[in-house]
Short mmCIF file of C-alpha atoms and ligand atoms in Angstrom, two decimals:
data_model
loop_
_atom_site.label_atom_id
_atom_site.label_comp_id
_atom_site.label_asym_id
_atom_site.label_seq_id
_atom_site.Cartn_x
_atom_site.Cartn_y
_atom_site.Cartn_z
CA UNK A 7 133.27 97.06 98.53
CA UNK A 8 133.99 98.06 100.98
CA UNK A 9 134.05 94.62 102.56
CA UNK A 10 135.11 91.87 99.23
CA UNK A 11 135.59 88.33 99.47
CA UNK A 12 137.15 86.86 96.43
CA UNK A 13 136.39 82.96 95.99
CA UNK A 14 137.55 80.77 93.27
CA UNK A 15 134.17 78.42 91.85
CA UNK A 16 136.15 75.45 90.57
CA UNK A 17 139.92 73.97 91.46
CA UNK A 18 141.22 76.80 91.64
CA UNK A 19 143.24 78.55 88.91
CA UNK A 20 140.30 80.21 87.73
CA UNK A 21 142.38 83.63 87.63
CA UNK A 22 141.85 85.15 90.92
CA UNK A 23 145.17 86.69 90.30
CA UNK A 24 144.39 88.65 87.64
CA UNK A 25 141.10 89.83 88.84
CA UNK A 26 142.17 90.64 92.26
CA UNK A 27 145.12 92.96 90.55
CA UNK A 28 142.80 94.74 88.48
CA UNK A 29 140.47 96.12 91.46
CA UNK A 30 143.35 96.81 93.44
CA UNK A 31 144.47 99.36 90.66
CA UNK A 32 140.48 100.48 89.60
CA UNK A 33 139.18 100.31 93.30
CA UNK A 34 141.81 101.77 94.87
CA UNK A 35 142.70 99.31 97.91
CA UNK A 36 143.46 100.23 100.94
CA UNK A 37 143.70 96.37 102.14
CA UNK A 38 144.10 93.69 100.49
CA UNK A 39 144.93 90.26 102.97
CA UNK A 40 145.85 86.94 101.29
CA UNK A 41 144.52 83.73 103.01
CA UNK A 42 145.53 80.11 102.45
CA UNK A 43 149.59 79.24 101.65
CA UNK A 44 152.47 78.54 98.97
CA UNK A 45 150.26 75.46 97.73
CA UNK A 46 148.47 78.03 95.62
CA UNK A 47 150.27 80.39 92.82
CA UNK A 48 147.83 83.72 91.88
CA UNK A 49 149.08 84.68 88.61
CA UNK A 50 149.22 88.69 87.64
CA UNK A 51 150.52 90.26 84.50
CA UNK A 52 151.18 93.69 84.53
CA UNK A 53 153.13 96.21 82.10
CA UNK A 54 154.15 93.03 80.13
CA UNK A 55 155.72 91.38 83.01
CA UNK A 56 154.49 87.80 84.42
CA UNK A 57 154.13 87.40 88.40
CA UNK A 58 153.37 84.30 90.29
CA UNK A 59 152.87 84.90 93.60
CA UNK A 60 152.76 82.33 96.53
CA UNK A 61 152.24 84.71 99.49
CA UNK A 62 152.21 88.25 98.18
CA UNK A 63 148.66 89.72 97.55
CA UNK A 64 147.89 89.81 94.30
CA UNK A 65 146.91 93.41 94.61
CA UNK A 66 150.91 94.53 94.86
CA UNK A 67 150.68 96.11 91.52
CA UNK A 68 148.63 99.44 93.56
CA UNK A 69 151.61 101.06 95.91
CA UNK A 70 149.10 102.56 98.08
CA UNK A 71 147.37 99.05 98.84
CA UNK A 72 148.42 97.69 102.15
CA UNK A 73 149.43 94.19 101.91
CA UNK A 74 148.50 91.44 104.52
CA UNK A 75 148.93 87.88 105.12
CA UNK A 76 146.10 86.49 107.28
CA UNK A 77 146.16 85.44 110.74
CA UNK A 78 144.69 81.89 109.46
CA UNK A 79 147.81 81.58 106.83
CA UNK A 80 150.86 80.08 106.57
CA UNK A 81 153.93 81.43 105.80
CA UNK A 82 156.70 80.00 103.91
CA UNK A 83 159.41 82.25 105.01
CA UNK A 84 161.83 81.59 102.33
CA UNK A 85 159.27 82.55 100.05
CA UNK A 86 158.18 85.47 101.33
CA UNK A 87 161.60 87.03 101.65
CA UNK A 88 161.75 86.45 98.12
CA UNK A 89 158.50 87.44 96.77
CA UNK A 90 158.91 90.46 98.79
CA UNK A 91 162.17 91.84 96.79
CA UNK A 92 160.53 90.53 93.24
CA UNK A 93 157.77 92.80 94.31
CA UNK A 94 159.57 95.74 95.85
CA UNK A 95 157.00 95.85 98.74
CA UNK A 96 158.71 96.41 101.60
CA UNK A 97 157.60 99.14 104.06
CA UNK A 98 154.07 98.10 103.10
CA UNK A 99 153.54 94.17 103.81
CA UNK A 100 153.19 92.65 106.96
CA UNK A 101 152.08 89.08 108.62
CA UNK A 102 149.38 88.31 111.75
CA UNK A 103 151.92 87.72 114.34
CA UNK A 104 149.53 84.51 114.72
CA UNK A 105 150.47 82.98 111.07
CA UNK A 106 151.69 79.69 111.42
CA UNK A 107 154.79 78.52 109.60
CA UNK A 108 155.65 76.06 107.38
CA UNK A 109 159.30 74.65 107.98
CA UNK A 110 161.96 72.31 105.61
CA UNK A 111 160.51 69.39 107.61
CA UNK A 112 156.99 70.03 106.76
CA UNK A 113 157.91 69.89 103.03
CA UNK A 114 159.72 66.82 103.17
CA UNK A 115 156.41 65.10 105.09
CA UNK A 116 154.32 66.15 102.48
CA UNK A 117 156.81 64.49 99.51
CA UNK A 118 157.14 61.26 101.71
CA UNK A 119 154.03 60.79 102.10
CA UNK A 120 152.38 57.80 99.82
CA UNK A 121 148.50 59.31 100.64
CA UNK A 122 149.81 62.78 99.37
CA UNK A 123 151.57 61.40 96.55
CA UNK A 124 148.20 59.22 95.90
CA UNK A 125 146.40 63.22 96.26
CA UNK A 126 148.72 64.74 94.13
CA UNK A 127 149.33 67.28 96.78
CA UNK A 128 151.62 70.65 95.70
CA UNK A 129 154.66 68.91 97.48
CA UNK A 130 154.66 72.65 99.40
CA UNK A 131 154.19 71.25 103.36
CA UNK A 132 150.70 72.70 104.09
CA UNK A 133 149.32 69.76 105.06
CA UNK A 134 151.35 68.74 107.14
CA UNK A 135 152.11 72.34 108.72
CA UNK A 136 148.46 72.71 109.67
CA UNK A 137 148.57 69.20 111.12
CA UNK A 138 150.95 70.59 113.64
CA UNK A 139 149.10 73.68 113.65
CA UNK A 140 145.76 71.44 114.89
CA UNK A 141 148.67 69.54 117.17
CA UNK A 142 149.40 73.15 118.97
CA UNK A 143 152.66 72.85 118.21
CA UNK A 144 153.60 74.82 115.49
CA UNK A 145 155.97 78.00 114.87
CA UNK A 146 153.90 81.00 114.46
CA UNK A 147 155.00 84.25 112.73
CA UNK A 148 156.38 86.06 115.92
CA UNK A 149 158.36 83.28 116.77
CA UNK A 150 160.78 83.48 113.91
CA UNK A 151 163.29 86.54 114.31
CA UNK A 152 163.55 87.79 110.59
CA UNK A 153 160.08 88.22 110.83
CA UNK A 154 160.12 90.71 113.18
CA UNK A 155 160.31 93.91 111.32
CA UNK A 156 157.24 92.76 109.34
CA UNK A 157 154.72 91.52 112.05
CA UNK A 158 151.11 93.03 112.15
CA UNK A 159 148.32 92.57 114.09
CA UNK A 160 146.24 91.86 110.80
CA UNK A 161 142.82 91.23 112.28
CA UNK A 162 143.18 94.45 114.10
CA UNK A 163 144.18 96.87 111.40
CA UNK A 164 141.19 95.46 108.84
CA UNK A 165 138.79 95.54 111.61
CA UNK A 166 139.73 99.42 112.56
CA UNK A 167 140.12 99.64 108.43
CA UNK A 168 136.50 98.72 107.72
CA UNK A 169 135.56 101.06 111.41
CA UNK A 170 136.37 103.74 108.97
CA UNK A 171 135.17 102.83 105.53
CA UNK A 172 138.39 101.22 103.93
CA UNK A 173 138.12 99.33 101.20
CA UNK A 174 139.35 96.01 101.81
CA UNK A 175 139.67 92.90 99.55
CA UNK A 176 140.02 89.57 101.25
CA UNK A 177 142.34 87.24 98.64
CA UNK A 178 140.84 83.74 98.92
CA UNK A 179 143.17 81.08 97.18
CA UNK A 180 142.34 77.87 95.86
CA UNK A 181 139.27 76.77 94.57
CA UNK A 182 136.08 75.96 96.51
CA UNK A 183 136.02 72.63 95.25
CA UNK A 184 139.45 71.79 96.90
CA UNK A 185 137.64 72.56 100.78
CA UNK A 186 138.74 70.12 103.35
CA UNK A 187 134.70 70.50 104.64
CA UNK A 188 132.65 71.19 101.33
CA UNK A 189 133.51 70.63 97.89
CA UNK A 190 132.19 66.83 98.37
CA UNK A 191 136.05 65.70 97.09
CA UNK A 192 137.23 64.26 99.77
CA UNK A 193 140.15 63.29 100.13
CA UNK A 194 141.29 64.83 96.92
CA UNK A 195 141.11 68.19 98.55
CA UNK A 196 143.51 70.41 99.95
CA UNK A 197 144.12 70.72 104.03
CA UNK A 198 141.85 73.73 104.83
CA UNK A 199 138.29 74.63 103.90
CA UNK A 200 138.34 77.14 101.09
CA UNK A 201 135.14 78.57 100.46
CA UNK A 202 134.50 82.58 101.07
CA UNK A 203 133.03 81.79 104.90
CA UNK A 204 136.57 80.66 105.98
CA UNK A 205 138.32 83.27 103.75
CA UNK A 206 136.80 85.77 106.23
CA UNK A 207 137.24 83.61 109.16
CA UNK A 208 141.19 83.08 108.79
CA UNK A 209 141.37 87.14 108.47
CA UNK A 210 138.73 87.30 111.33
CA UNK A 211 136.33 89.28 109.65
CA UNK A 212 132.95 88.36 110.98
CA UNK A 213 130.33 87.35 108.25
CA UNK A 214 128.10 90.78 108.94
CA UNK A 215 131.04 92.88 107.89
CA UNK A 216 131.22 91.22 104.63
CA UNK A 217 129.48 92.96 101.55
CA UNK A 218 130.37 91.42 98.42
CA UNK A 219 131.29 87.76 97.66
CA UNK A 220 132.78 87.71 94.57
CA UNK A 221 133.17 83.96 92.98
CA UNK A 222 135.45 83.97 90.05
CA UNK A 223 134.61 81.74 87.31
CA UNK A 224 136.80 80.96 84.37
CA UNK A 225 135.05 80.15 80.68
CA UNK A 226 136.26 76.17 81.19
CA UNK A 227 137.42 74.62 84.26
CA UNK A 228 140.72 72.96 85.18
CA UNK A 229 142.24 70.85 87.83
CA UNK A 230 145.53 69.60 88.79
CA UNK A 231 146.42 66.49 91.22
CA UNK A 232 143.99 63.63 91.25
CA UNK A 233 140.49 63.61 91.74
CA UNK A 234 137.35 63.14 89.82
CA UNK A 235 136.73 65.74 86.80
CA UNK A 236 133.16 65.76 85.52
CA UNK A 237 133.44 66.49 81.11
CA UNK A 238 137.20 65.96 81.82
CA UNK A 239 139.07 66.29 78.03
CA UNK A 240 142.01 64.42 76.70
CA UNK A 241 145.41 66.56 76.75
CA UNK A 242 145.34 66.31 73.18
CA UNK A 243 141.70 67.98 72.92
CA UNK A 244 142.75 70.37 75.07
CA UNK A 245 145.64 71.49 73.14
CA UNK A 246 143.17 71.56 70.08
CA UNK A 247 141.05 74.07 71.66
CA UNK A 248 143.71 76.33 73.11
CA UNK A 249 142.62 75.48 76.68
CA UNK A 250 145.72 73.64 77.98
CA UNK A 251 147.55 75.15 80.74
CA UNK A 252 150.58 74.04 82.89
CA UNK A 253 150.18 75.09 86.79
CA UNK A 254 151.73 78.45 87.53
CA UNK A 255 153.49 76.66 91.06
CA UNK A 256 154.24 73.47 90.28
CA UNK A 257 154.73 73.37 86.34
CA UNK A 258 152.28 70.40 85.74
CA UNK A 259 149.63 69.91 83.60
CA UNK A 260 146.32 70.81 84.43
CA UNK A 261 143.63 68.74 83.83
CA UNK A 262 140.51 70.07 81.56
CA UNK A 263 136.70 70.36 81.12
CA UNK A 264 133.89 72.23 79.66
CA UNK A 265 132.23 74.91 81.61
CA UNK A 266 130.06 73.30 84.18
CA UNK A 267 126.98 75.76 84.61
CA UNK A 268 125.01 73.16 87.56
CA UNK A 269 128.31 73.43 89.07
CA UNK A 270 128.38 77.08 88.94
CA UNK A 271 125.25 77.46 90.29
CA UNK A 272 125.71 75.11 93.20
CA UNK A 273 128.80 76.68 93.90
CA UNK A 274 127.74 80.02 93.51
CA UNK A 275 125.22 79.17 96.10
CA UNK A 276 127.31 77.71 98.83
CA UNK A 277 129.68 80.50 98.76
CA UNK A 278 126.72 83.26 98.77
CA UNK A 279 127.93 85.29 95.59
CA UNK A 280 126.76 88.12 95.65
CA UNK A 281 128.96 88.77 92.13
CA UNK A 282 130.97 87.19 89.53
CA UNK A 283 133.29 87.47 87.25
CA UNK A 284 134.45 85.06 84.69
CA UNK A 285 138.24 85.26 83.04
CA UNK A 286 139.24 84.07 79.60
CA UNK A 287 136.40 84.72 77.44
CA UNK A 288 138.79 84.97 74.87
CA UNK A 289 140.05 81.23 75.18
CA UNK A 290 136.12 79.57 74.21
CA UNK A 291 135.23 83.20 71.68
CA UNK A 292 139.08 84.10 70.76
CA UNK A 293 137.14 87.20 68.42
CA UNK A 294 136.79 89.04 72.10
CA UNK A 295 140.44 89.00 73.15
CA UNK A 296 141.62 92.01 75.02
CA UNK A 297 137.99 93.89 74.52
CA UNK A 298 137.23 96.22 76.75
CA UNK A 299 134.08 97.34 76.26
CA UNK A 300 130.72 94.82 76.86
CA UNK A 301 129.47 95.60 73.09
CA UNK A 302 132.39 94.53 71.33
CA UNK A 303 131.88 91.27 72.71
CA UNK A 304 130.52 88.59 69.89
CA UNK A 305 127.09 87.47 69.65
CA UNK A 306 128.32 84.30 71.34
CA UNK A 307 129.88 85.38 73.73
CA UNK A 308 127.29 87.55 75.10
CA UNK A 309 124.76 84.57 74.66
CA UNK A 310 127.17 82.96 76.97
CA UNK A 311 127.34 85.20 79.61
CA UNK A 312 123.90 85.55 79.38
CA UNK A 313 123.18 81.58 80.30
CA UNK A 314 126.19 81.45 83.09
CA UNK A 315 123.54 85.03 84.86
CA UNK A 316 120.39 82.95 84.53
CA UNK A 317 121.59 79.58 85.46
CA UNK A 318 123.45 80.61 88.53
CA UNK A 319 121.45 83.89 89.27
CA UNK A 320 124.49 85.79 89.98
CA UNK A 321 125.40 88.83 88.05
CA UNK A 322 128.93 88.51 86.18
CA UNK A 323 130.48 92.07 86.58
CA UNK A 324 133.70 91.47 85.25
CA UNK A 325 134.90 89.74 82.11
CA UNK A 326 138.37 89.05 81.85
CA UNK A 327 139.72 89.01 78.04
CA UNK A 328 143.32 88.69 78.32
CA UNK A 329 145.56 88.20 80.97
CA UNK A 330 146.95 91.83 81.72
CA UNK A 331 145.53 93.12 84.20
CA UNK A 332 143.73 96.07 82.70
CA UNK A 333 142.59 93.43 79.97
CA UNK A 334 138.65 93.29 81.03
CA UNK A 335 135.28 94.74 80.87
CA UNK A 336 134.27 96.15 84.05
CA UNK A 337 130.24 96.53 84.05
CA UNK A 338 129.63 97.81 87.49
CA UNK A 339 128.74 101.46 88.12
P1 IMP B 403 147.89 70.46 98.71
O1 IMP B 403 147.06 71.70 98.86
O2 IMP B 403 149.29 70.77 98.24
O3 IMP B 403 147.85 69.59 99.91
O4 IMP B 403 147.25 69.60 97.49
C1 IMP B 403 145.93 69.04 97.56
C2 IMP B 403 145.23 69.11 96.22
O5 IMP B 403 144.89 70.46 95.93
C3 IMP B 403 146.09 68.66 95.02
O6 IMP B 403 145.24 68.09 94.04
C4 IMP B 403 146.67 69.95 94.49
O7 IMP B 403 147.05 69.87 93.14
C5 IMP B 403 145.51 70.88 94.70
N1 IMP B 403 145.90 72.28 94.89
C6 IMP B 403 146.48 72.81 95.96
N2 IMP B 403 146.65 74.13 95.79
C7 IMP B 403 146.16 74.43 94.59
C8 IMP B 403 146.02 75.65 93.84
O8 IMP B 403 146.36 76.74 94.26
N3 IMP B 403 145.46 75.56 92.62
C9 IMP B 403 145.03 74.41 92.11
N4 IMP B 403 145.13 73.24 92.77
C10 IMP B 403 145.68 73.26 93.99
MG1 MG B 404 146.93 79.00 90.81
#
């Protein structure tokens, strides 16, 4: 703070949701803006209720946070209308004027297509919205008339925000491996670049204004869609170990491996981490679930933390052991 970029290490799904939700209650937000699109769903439990959110910021659960979708997004406006009332945010989110939109026909591209289906693509039309976004022809935010009463100049207000010492959170979404430009995945990647560099450029916050990178690890690493999995486990294994999950958007199985600590380092690197955290302790050491406090951690555990620090040389501040919100141990300042 006051400046945070939150970046996701693997494919994403590494519980940005969750972490994002718990500074915006601890930290106090005063901003948080989401980047990216619908292809991604950030997950947030709170008071015993599940949330996945396509295009609200995960940092809803704080009334006093303003709420922003980036000027580099895209906006499913069907989705928004409805995330907005699950939420109860109105009065206090608002969209870059310069969002592009994604439309029916940009949905039914992305099914058609036999490259996409070959991908394993979310089916959710970002591709193809940001092709017509590259084309020059797409619908932007203030071209769409219920939009109206919730148009911002986002790039303005977080640039006059951090003028004055605001906090501000910028919600990547995705994972770094799934960059267009860097993950080395290609094509199995997602249309955009996704690392913390372009999660400040699509809110156009310049790189010197950033403090904190934040990547967010998770204690084993999942994927959905196609593409190559390094340590990749069968279904069955996974179910074995309590590790399998089914994709908070698109209800399919996601894919899963071991904890990849080269990987972490690498990516730790690339994005410039400054900070970590790392979510779901309690799914490799299930003796730490929903601890809250760094010495009632096991033995293990705390060996394991210790090896993700020195491997990747990035300090892991936050520990998630549960998926509430509040569930985690918080050892900053
Ligand atoms: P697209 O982003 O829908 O074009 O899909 C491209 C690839 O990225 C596919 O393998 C998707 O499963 C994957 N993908 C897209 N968004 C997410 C996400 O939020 N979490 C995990 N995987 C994603
Ligand atoms: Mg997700």
């Amino acid at each position: 703070m006051p400046c945070t970029v939150i970046v996701g290490a693997f494919w994403g799904d590494e519980g940005k949701g969750k972490i994002i939700s718990y500074l915006a209650l601890k930290d106090n937000l005063d901003f948080c803006v989401r980047t990216g699109s619908v292809n991604a769903a950030h997950t947030v439990w709170f008071e015993g209720k599940k949330y996945a959110l396509h295009m609200v910021p995960a940092a809803f659960i704080n009334p006093k946070t303003r709420l922003l979708i980036a000027a580099g997004a895209n906006v499913d406006v069907k989705t928004f209308f409805e995330e907005v009332e699950l939420t109860n945010v109105q009065g206090r989110i608002a969209i870059d004027q310069s969002a592009s939109i994604i439309e029916e026909k940009h949905c039914a591209q992305d099914k058609a297509s036999a490259v996409n289906k070959g991908i394993g693509t979310t089916g959710r039309g970002v591709g193809p919205a940001i092709e017509e976004r590259v084309r020059r022809t797409a619908k932007l935010a203030k071209d769409i008339p219920e939009l109206k009463p919730y148009l911002a100049d986002q790039v303005q207000e977080v640039n006059d925000g951090l003028d004055t010492g605001k906090k501000v959170l910028l919600e990547g979404t995705q994972g770094f491996m799934l960059s267009l430009f860097l993950g080395g995945g290609y094509p199995y990647v997602t249309g955009r670049d996704t690392g913390a560099s372009a999660i400040a450029s699509e809110a156009g916050v310049g790189p010197t204004r950033v403090d904190d990178v934040l990547i967010v690890y998770k204690s084993f690493i999942t994927r959905v869609g196609a593409g190559p999995l390094p340590g990749e486990i069968t279904k069955e294994e996974a179910q074995k170990r309590g590790w399998y999950e089914v994709a908070a958007g698109t209800g399919r199985d996601r894919r899963s491996a071991p904890f990849d600590f080269d990987l972490a380092k690498k990516t730790a690197k690339i994005n410039g981490a400054t900070q970590a955290a790392i979510t779901k302790i309690d799914a490799i050491f299930p003796g730490c679930r929903g601890a809250k406090i760094y010495n009632d951690l096991s033995k293990e555990a705390k060996d394991f933390i210790k090896e993700v620090e020195d491997k990747t040389g990035v300090p892991i501040v936050l520990i998630g052991t549960g998926p509430e919100a509040m569930e985690i141990i918080d050892r900053r300042k």
